[in-house]
JSON list of C-alpha atoms in Angstrom, two decimals:
[
{"chain": "A", "resi": 1, "resn": "UNK", "atom": "CA", "xyz": [22.49, 21.72, -10.29]},
{"chain": "A", "resi": 2, "resn": "UNK", "atom": "CA", "xyz": [19.13, 21.58, -8.43]},
{"chain": "A", "resi": 3, "resn": "UNK", "atom": "CA", "xyz": [17.65, 19.54, -11.57]},
{"chain": "A", "resi": 4, "resn": "UNK", "atom": "CA", "xyz": [20.56, 17.16, -11.09]},
{"chain": "A", "resi": 5, "resn": "UNK", "atom": "CA", "xyz": [20.01, 16.65, -7.42]},
{"chain": "A", "resi": 6, "resn": "UNK", "atom": "CA", "xyz": [16.35, 15.73, -8.20]},
{"chain": "A", "resi": 7, "resn": "UNK", "atom": "CA", "xyz": [17.37, 13.25, -10.74]},
{"chain": "A", "resi": 8, "resn": "UNK", "atom": "CA", "xyz": [19.83, 11.78, -8.31]},
{"chain": "A", "resi": 9, "resn": "UNK", "atom": "CA", "xyz": [17.05, 11.66, -5.50]},
{"chain": "A", "resi": 10, "resn": "UNK", "atom": "CA", "xyz": [14.51, 10.10, -7.96]},
{"chain": "A", "resi": 11, "resn": "UNK", "atom": "CA", "xyz": [16.96, 7.45, -8.88]},
{"chain": "A", "resi": 12, "resn": "UNK", "atom": "CA", "xyz": [17.59, 6.62, -5.20]},
{"chain": "A", "resi": 13, "resn": "UNK", "atom": "CA", "xyz": [13.91, 6.41, -4.62]},
{"chain": "A", "resi": 14, "resn": "UNK", "atom": "CA", "xyz": [13.49, 4.13, -7.53]},
{"chain": "A", "resi": 15, "resn": "UNK", "atom": "CA", "xyz": [16.44, 1.90, -6.31]},
{"chain": "A", "resi": 16, "resn": "UNK", "atom": "CA", "xyz": [14.75, 1.76, -2.88]},
{"chain": "A", "resi": 17, "resn": "UNK", "atom": "CA", "xyz": [11.49, 0.60, -4.61]},
{"chain": "A", "resi": 18, "resn": "UNK", "atom": "CA", "xyz": [13.46, -2.16, -6.47]},
{"chain": "A", "resi": 19, "resn": "UNK", "atom": "CA", "xyz": [15.15, -3.34, -3.23]},
{"chain": "A", "resi": 20, "resn": "UNK", "atom": "CA", "xyz": [12.13, -3.24, -1.27]},
{"chain": "A", "resi": 21, "resn": "UNK", "atom": "CA", "xyz": [10.10, -5.29, -3.71]},
{"chain": "A", "resi": 22, "resn": "UNK", "atom": "CA", "xyz": [12.71, -7.90, -4.21]},
{"chain": "A", "resi": 23, "resn": "UNK", "atom": "CA", "xyz": [13.84, -8.17, -0.46]},
{"chain": "A", "resi": 24, "resn": "UNK", "atom": "CA", "xyz": [11.59, -6.15, 1.75]},
{"chain": "A", "resi": 25, "resn": "UNK", "atom": "CA", "xyz": [12.96, -3.75, 4.10]},
{"chain": "A", "resi": 26, "resn": "UNK", "atom": "CA", "xyz": [16.02, -5.77, 5.14]},
{"chain": "A", "resi": 27, "resn": "UNK", "atom": "CA", "xyz": [17.24, -5.28, 1.63]},
{"chain": "A", "resi": 28, "resn": "UNK", "atom": "CA", "xyz": [17.06, -1.68, 1.78]},
{"chain": "A", "resi": 29, "resn": "UNK", "atom": "CA", "xyz": [20.52, -0.57, 2.81]},
{"chain": "A", "resi": 30, "resn": "UNK", "atom": "CA", "xyz": [22.80, 2.37, 1.93]},
{"chain": "A", "resi": 31, "resn": "UNK", "atom": "CA", "xyz": [25.56, 0.08, 0.38]},
{"chain": "A", "resi": 32, "resn": "UNK", "atom": "CA", "xyz": [22.89, -1.46, -1.71]},
{"chain": "A", "resi": 33, "resn": "UNK", "atom": "CA", "xyz": [21.51, 2.00, -2.65]},
{"chain": "A", "resi": 34, "resn": "UNK", "atom": "CA", "xyz": [24.99, 3.18, -3.55]},
{"chain": "A", "resi": 35, "resn": "UNK", "atom": "CA", "xyz": [25.81, 0.01, -5.82]},
{"chain": "A", "resi": 36, "resn": "UNK", "atom": "CA", "xyz": [22.08, 0.20, -7.57]},
{"chain": "A", "resi": 37, "resn": "UNK", "atom": "CA", "xyz": [22.60, 3.87, -8.42]},
{"chain": "A", "resi": 38, "resn": "UNK", "atom": "CA", "xyz": [26.33, 4.13, -8.96]},
{"chain": "A", "resi": 39, "resn": "UNK", "atom": "CA", "xyz": [26.71, 6.83, -6.36]},
{"chain": "A", "resi": 40, "resn": "UNK", "atom": "CA", "xyz": [29.27, 6.79, -3.55]},
{"chain": "A", "resi": 41, "resn": "UNK", "atom": "CA", "xyz": [27.97, 5.64, -0.11]},
{"chain": "A", "resi": 42, "resn": "UNK", "atom": "CA", "xyz": [28.70, 9.13, 1.20]},
{"chain": "A", "resi": 43, "resn": "UNK", "atom": "CA", "xyz": [26.50, 10.77, -1.54]},
{"chain": "A", "resi": 44, "resn": "UNK", "atom": "CA", "xyz": [23.57, 8.51, -0.60]},
{"chain": "A", "resi": 45, "resn": "UNK", "atom": "CA", "xyz": [23.96, 10.35, 2.94]},
{"chain": "A", "resi": 46, "resn": "UNK", "atom": "CA", "xyz": [23.91, 13.74, 1.17]},
{"chain": "A", "resi": 47, "resn": "UNK", "atom": "CA", "xyz": [20.25, 12.98, 0.14]},
{"chain": "A", "resi": 48, "resn": "UNK", "atom": "CA", "xyz": [19.01, 10.81, 3.22]},
{"chain": "A", "resi": 49, "resn": "UNK", "atom": "CA", "xyz": [20.18, 10.85, 6.59]},
{"chain": "A", "resi": 50, "resn": "UNK", "atom": "CA", "xyz": [18.73, 7.14, 7.47]},
{"chain": "A", "resi": 51, "resn": "UNK", "atom": "CA", "xyz": [17.00, 4.37, 6.08]},
{"chain": "A", "resi": 52, "resn": "UNK", "atom": "CA", "xyz": [14.03, 5.66, 7.90]},
{"chain": "A", "resi": 53, "resn": "UNK", "atom": "CA", "xyz": [14.29, 9.01, 5.89]},
{"chain": "A", "resi": 54, "resn": "UNK", "atom": "CA", "xyz": [14.38, 6.96, 2.61]},
{"chain": "A", "resi": 55, "resn": "UNK", "atom": "CA", "xyz": [11.26, 4.92, 3.64]},
{"chain": "A", "resi": 56, "resn": "UNK", "atom": "CA", "xyz": [9.38, 8.11, 4.86]},
{"chain": "A", "resi": 57, "resn": "UNK", "atom": "CA", "xyz": [10.02, 9.93, 1.53]},
{"chain": "A", "resi": 58, "resn": "UNK", "atom": "CA", "xyz": [8.63, 6.88, -0.18]},
{"chain": "A", "resi": 59, "resn": "UNK", "atom": "CA", "xyz": [5.58, 6.84, 1.79]},
{"chain": "A", "resi": 60, "resn": "UNK", "atom": "CA", "xyz": [5.00, 10.47, 1.07]},
{"chain": "A", "resi": 61, "resn": "UNK", "atom": "CA", "xyz": [5.48, 9.97, -2.76]},
{"chain": "A", "resi": 62, "resn": "UNK", "atom": "CA", "xyz": [4.04, 6.51, -3.28]},
{"chain": "A", "resi": 63, "resn": "UNK", "atom": "CA", "xyz": [1.07, 5.87, -0.89]},
{"chain": "A", "resi": 64, "resn": "UNK", "atom": "CA", "xyz": [-0.80, 8.84, -2.17]},
{"chain": "A", "resi": 65, "resn": "UNK", "atom": "CA", "xyz": [-0.42, 7.51, -5.82]},
{"chain": "A", "resi": 66, "resn": "UNK", "atom": "CA", "xyz": [-1.57, 4.03, -4.64]},
{"chain": "A", "resi": 67, "resn": "UNK", "atom": "CA", "xyz": [-4.45, 5.48, -2.63]},
{"chain": "A", "resi": 68, "resn": "UNK", "atom": "CA", "xyz": [-5.73, 7.64, -5.41]},
{"chain": "A", "resi": 69, "resn": "UNK", "atom": "CA", "xyz": [-5.89, 4.44, -7.69]},
{"chain": "A", "resi": 70, "resn": "UNK", "atom": "CA", "xyz": [-7.99, 2.50, -5.25]},
{"chain": "A", "resi": 71, "resn": "UNK", "atom": "CA", "xyz": [-10.17, 5.90, -4.56]},
{"chain": "A", "resi": 72, "resn": "UNK", "atom": "CA", "xyz": [-10.94, 6.29, -8.38]},
{"chain": "A", "resi": 73, "resn": "UNK", "atom": "CA", "xyz": [-11.92, 2.64, -8.68]},
{"chain": "A", "resi": 74, "resn": "UNK", "atom": "CA", "xyz": [-14.35, 3.09, -5.84]},
{"chain": "A", "resi": 75, "resn": "UNK", "atom": "CA", "xyz": [-15.62, 6.38, -7.28]},
{"chain": "A", "resi": 76, "resn": "UNK", "atom": "CA", "xyz": [-16.66, 4.62, -10.54]},
{"chain": "A", "resi": 77, "resn": "UNK", "atom": "CA", "xyz": [-18.51, 2.01, -8.67]},
{"chain": "A", "resi": 78, "resn": "UNK", "atom": "CA", "xyz": [-22.32, 2.35, -8.01]},
{"chain": "A", "resi": 79, "resn": "UNK", "atom": "CA", "xyz": [-23.64, 0.58, -5.10]},
{"chain": "A", "resi": 80, "resn": "UNK", "atom": "CA", "xyz": [-21.96, 0.26, -1.70]},
{"chain": "A", "resi": 81, "resn": "UNK", "atom": "CA", "xyz": [-21.37, -3.38, -2.41]},
{"chain": "A", "resi": 82, "resn": "UNK", "atom": "CA", "xyz": [-19.60, -2.48, -5.78]},
{"chain": "A", "resi": 83, "resn": "UNK", "atom": "CA", "xyz": [-17.67, 0.10, -4.00]},
{"chain": "A", "resi": 84, "resn": "UNK", "atom": "CA", "xyz": [-16.45, -2.49, -1.43]},
{"chain": "A", "resi": 85, "resn": "UNK", "atom": "CA", "xyz": [-15.44, -4.88, -4.29]},
{"chain": "A", "resi": 86, "resn": "UNK", "atom": "CA", "xyz": [-13.69, -2.26, -6.10]},
{"chain": "A", "resi": 87, "resn": "UNK", "atom": "CA", "xyz": [-11.80, -1.40, -3.02]},
{"chain": "A", "resi": 88, "resn": "UNK", "atom": "CA", "xyz": [-10.52, -5.11, -2.60]},
{"chain": "A", "resi": 89, "resn": "UNK", "atom": "CA", "xyz": [-9.92, -5.70, -6.21]},
{"chain": "A", "resi": 90, "resn": "UNK", "atom": "CA", "xyz": [-7.99, -2.64, -6.94]},
{"chain": "A", "resi": 91, "resn": "UNK", "atom": "CA", "xyz": [-5.60, -3.19, -4.06]},
{"chain": "A", "resi": 92, "resn": "UNK", "atom": "CA", "xyz": [-5.08, -6.84, -5.23]},
{"chain": "A", "resi": 93, "resn": "UNK", "atom": "CA", "xyz": [-4.42, -5.73, -8.81]},
{"chain": "A", "resi": 94, "resn": "UNK", "atom": "CA", "xyz": [-1.69, -3.38, -7.72]},
{"chain": "A", "resi": 95, "resn": "UNK", "atom": "CA", "xyz": [0.17, -6.03, -6.13]},
{"chain": "A", "resi": 96, "resn": "UNK", "atom": "CA", "xyz": [2.00, -6.73, -9.24]},
{"chain": "A", "resi": 97, "resn": "UNK", "atom": "CA", "xyz": [3.00, -3.05, -9.33]},
{"chain": "A", "resi": 98, "resn": "UNK", "atom": "CA", "xyz": [6.42, -2.27, -8.05]},
{"chain": "A", "resi": 99, "resn": "UNK", "atom": "CA", "xyz": [5.27, 0.65, -6.12]},
{"chain": "A", "resi": 100, "resn": "UNK", "atom": "CA", "xyz": [2.71, -1.21, -4.45]},
{"chain": "A", "resi": 101, "resn": "UNK", "atom": "CA", "xyz": [5.17, -4.10, -3.58]},
{"chain": "A", "resi": 102, "resn": "UNK", "atom": "CA", "xyz": [7.36, -1.57, -1.88]},
{"chain": "A", "resi": 103, "resn": "UNK", "atom": "CA", "xyz": [4.29, 0.16, -0.16]},
{"chain": "A", "resi": 104, "resn": "UNK", "atom": "CA", "xyz": [3.48, -3.43, 1.18]},
{"chain": "A", "resi": 105, "resn": "UNK", "atom": "CA", "xyz": [7.00, -4.12, 2.24]},
{"chain": "A", "resi": 106, "resn": "UNK", "atom": "CA", "xyz": [7.08, -0.81, 4.06]},
{"chain": "A", "resi": 107, "resn": "UNK", "atom": "CA", "xyz": [3.64, -1.52, 5.82]},
{"chain": "A", "resi": 108, "resn": "UNK", "atom": "CA", "xyz": [4.79, -4.76, 7.10]},
{"chain": "A", "resi": 109, "resn": "UNK", "atom": "CA", "xyz": [8.01, -3.20, 8.57]},
{"chain": "A", "resi": 110, "resn": "UNK", "atom": "CA", "xyz": [8.84, -1.56, 11.83]},
{"chain": "A", "resi": 111, "resn": "UNK", "atom": "CA", "xyz": [8.38, 2.00, 10.80]},
{"chain": "A", "resi": 112, "resn": "UNK", "atom": "CA", "xyz": [9.39, 5.17, 12.86]},
{"chain": "A", "resi": 113, "resn": "UNK", "atom": "CA", "xyz": [6.52, 7.60, 13.76]},
{"chain": "A", "resi": 114, "resn": "UNK", "atom": "CA", "xyz": [7.27, 9.95, 10.75]},
{"chain": "A", "resi": 115, "resn": "UNK", "atom": "CA", "xyz": [6.52, 7.18, 8.33]},
{"chain": "A", "resi": 116, "resn": "UNK", "atom": "CA", "xyz": [3.71, 5.49, 10.20]},
{"chain": "A", "resi": 117, "resn": "UNK", "atom": "CA", "xyz": [1.89, 9.01, 10.26]},
{"chain": "A", "resi": 118, "resn": "UNK", "atom": "CA", "xyz": [2.22, 9.55, 6.43]},
{"chain": "A", "resi": 119, "resn": "UNK", "atom": "CA", "xyz": [0.84, 6.01, 5.76]},
{"chain": "A", "resi": 120, "resn": "UNK", "atom": "CA", "xyz": [-1.96, 6.56, 8.12]},
{"chain": "A", "resi": 121, "resn": "UNK", "atom": "CA", "xyz": [-2.96, 9.84, 6.37]},
{"chain": "A", "resi": 122, "resn": "UNK", "atom": "CA", "xyz": [-2.69, 8.08, 2.82]},
{"chain": "A", "resi": 123, "resn": "UNK", "atom": "CA", "xyz": [-4.85, 5.13, 4.36]},
{"chain": "A", "resi": 124, "resn": "UNK", "atom": "CA", "xyz": [-7.21, 7.31, 6.18]},
{"chain": "A", "resi": 125, "resn": "UNK", "atom": "CA", "xyz": [-8.93, 8.75, 3.11]},
{"chain": "A", "resi": 126, "resn": "UNK", "atom": "CA", "xyz": [-9.51, 5.08, 1.82]},
{"chain": "A", "resi": 127, "resn": "UNK", "atom": "CA", "xyz": [-10.71, 3.87, 5.31]},
{"chain": "A", "resi": 128, "resn": "UNK", "atom": "CA", "xyz": [-13.10, 6.95, 5.35]},
{"chain": "A", "resi": 129, "resn": "UNK", "atom": "CA", "xyz": [-14.54, 5.67, 1.92]},
{"chain": "A", "resi": 130, "resn": "UNK", "atom": "CA", "xyz": [-14.95, 2.27, 2.88]},
{"chain": "A", "resi": 131, "resn": "UNK", "atom": "CA", "xyz": [-16.34, 3.25, 6.44]},
{"chain": "A", "resi": 132, "resn": "UNK", "atom": "CA", "xyz": [-19.03, 5.25, 4.39]},
{"chain": "A", "resi": 133, "resn": "UNK", "atom": "CA", "xyz": [-19.99, 2.39, 2.15]},
{"chain": "A", "resi": 134, "resn": "UNK", "atom": "CA", "xyz": [-20.43, 0.19, 5.08]},
{"chain": "A", "resi": 135, "resn": "UNK", "atom": "CA", "xyz": [-22.27, 2.72, 6.82]},
{"chain": "A", "resi": 136, "resn": "UNK", "atom": "CA", "xyz": [-24.62, 2.80, 3.77]},
{"chain": "A", "resi": 137, "resn": "UNK", "atom": "CA", "xyz": [-25.15, -0.96, 4.07]},
{"chain": "A", "resi": 138, "resn": "UNK", "atom": "CA", "xyz": [-26.50, -0.42, 7.67]},
{"chain": "A", "resi": 139, "resn": "UNK", "atom": "CA", "xyz": [-23.68, -1.39, 9.56]},
{"chain": "A", "resi": 140, "resn": "UNK", "atom": "CA", "xyz": [-23.57, -0.58, 13.40]},
{"chain": "A", "resi": 141, "resn": "UNK", "atom": "CA", "xyz": [-19.74, -0.59, 13.70]},
{"chain": "A", "resi": 142, "resn": "UNK", "atom": "CA", "xyz": [-18.72, 0.50, 10.17]},
{"chain": "A", "resi": 143, "resn": "UNK", "atom": "CA", "xyz": [-15.03, 1.44, 11.37]},
{"chain": "A", "resi": 144, "resn": "UNK", "atom": "CA", "xyz": [-14.43, -1.90, 13.04]},
{"chain": "A", "resi": 145, "resn": "UNK", "atom": "CA", "xyz": [-15.93, -3.57, 9.96]},
{"chain": "A", "resi": 146, "resn": "UNK", "atom": "CA", "xyz": [-13.62, -1.58, 7.71]},
{"chain": "A", "resi": 147, "resn": "UNK", "atom": "CA", "xyz": [-10.50, -2.52, 9.81]},
{"chain": "A", "resi": 148, "resn": "UNK", "atom": "CA", "xyz": [-11.52, -6.20, 9.59]},
{"chain": "A", "resi": 149, "resn": "UNK", "atom": "CA", "xyz": [-12.03, -5.96, 5.99]},
{"chain": "A", "resi": 150, "resn": "UNK", "atom": "CA", "xyz": [-8.60, -4.45, 5.36]},
{"chain": "A", "resi": 151, "resn": "UNK", "atom": "CA", "xyz": [-7.11, -7.27, 7.30]},
{"chain": "A", "resi": 152, "resn": "UNK", "atom": "CA", "xyz": [-8.73, -9.72, 4.84]},
{"chain": "A", "resi": 153, "resn": "UNK", "atom": "CA", "xyz": [-7.22, -7.55, 1.98]},
{"chain": "A", "resi": 154, "resn": "UNK", "atom": "CA", "xyz": [-3.70, -7.52, 3.48]},
{"chain": "A", "resi": 155, "resn": "UNK", "atom": "CA", "xyz": [-3.86, -11.42, 3.91]},
{"chain": "A", "resi": 156, "resn": "UNK", "atom": "CA", "xyz": [-4.99, -11.83, 0.36]},
{"chain": "A", "resi": 157, "resn": "UNK", "atom": "CA", "xyz": [-1.98, -9.35, -0.61]},
{"chain": "A", "resi": 158, "resn": "UNK", "atom": "CA", "xyz": [0.31, -11.80, 1.18]},
{"chain": "A", "resi": 159, "resn": "UNK", "atom": "CA", "xyz": [-0.93, -14.91, -0.33]},
{"chain": "A", "resi": 160, "resn": "UNK", "atom": "CA", "xyz": [-0.51, -13.15, -3.93]},
{"chain": "A", "resi": 161, "resn": "UNK", "atom": "CA", "xyz": [3.13, -12.35, -2.97]},
{"chain": "A", "resi": 162, "resn": "UNK", "atom": "CA", "xyz": [3.93, -15.94, -1.94]},
{"chain": "A", "resi": 163, "resn": "UNK", "atom": "CA", "xyz": [3.08, -16.86, -5.75]},
{"chain": "A", "resi": 164, "resn": "UNK", "atom": "CA", "xyz": [3.31, -20.42, -4.95]},
{"chain": "A", "resi": 165, "resn": "UNK", "atom": "CA", "xyz": [-0.27, -21.69, -4.73]},
{"chain": "A", "resi": 166, "resn": "UNK", "atom": "CA", "xyz": [-3.52, -20.15, -6.41]},
{"chain": "A", "resi": 167, "resn": "UNK", "atom": "CA", "xyz": [-3.59, -17.85, -9.31]},
{"chain": "A", "resi": 168, "resn": "UNK", "atom": "CA", "xyz": [-4.02, -14.07, -8.34]},
{"chain": "A", "resi": 169, "resn": "UNK", "atom": "CA", "xyz": [-7.45, -14.07, -10.00]},
{"chain": "A", "resi": 170, "resn": "UNK", "atom": "CA", "xyz": [-8.50, -17.00, -7.72]},
{"chain": "A", "resi": 171, "resn": "UNK", "atom": "CA", "xyz": [-7.30, -15.11, -4.50]},
{"chain": "A", "resi": 172, "resn": "UNK", "atom": "CA", "xyz": [-8.96, -11.97, -5.53]},
{"chain": "A", "resi": 173, "resn": "UNK", "atom": "CA", "xyz": [-12.37, -13.63, -6.23]},
{"chain": "A", "resi": 174, "resn": "UNK", "atom": "CA", "xyz": [-12.11, -15.59, -2.91]},
{"chain": "A", "resi": 175, "resn": "UNK", "atom": "CA", "xyz": [-11.20, -12.46, -1.10]},
{"chain": "A", "resi": 176, "resn": "UNK", "atom": "CA", "xyz": [-14.06, -10.44, -2.52]},
{"chain": "A", "resi": 177, "resn": "UNK", "atom": "CA", "xyz": [-16.61, -13.18, -1.98]},
{"chain": "A", "resi": 178, "resn": "UNK", "atom": "CA", "xyz": [-15.73, -13.57, 1.65]},
{"chain": "A", "resi": 179, "resn": "UNK", "atom": "CA", "xyz": [-15.75, -9.99, 2.36]},
{"chain": "A", "resi": 180, "resn": "UNK", "atom": "CA", "xyz": [-19.10, -9.14, 0.46]},
{"chain": "A", "resi": 181, "resn": "UNK", "atom": "CA", "xyz": [-20.53, -12.23, 2.11]},
{"chain": "A", "resi": 182, "resn": "UNK", "atom": "CA", "xyz": [-19.18, -11.25, 5.45]},
{"chain": "A", "resi": 183, "resn": "UNK", "atom": "CA", "xyz": [-20.37, -7.71, 5.11]},
{"chain": "A", "resi": 184, "resn": "UNK", "atom": "CA", "xyz": [-24.04, -8.91, 4.02]},
{"chain": "A", "resi": 185, "resn": "UNK", "atom": "CA", "xyz": [-24.06, -11.36, 6.97]},
{"chain": "A", "resi": 186, "resn": "UNK", "atom": "CA", "xyz": [-23.08, -8.83, 9.41]},
{"chain": "A", "resi": 187, "resn": "UNK", "atom": "CA", "xyz": [-25.96, -6.47, 8.11]},
{"chain": "A", "resi": 188, "resn": "UNK", "atom": "CA", "xyz": [-28.53, -9.48, 8.22]},
{"chain": "A", "resi": 189, "resn": "UNK", "atom": "CA", "xyz": [-27.61, -10.17, 11.95]},
{"chain": "A", "resi": 190, "resn": "UNK", "atom": "CA", "xyz": [-27.86, -6.55, 12.81]},
{"chain": "A", "resi": 191, "resn": "UNK", "atom": "CA", "xyz": [-31.12, -6.14, 10.83]}
]
């Protein structure tokens, strides 16, 4: 029985990922989850008491996976500049991944405190790594620079998701060039 419940829960999370990546948080409703999984709506409530609870669980499951991908790309890089490039590129590579799209949809939405906390914890490790790389480059304000850098990544993610204009590779190359020129420029100004 417990195994069956685990499978149902997994199916609901998978359906939630699909709904989020297709239509953002508005698409994530209990009737839609019931329809996707073939469960009765009342059964969905047995697993999750609210939409926020679904989002919170997805954050707990998917964010660490996504963060670990970015982290391992950074660990393979050598210089601080290469680490920064890996940080940007890996996040943009993951845009096509359904889990990542769900994560982006969640990040962009109004979240309750529990979900926000889980996202912050998962992002915290990544931001720490990028802060270190920026510190190694000699930044006076590495935390501020890290936040601004992430803002550029988020803008590039949104641009890729529009999928109307440039190729994802062009967007990634442009984002990397802007970020690297930006971090070098700040260092030169401070130096």
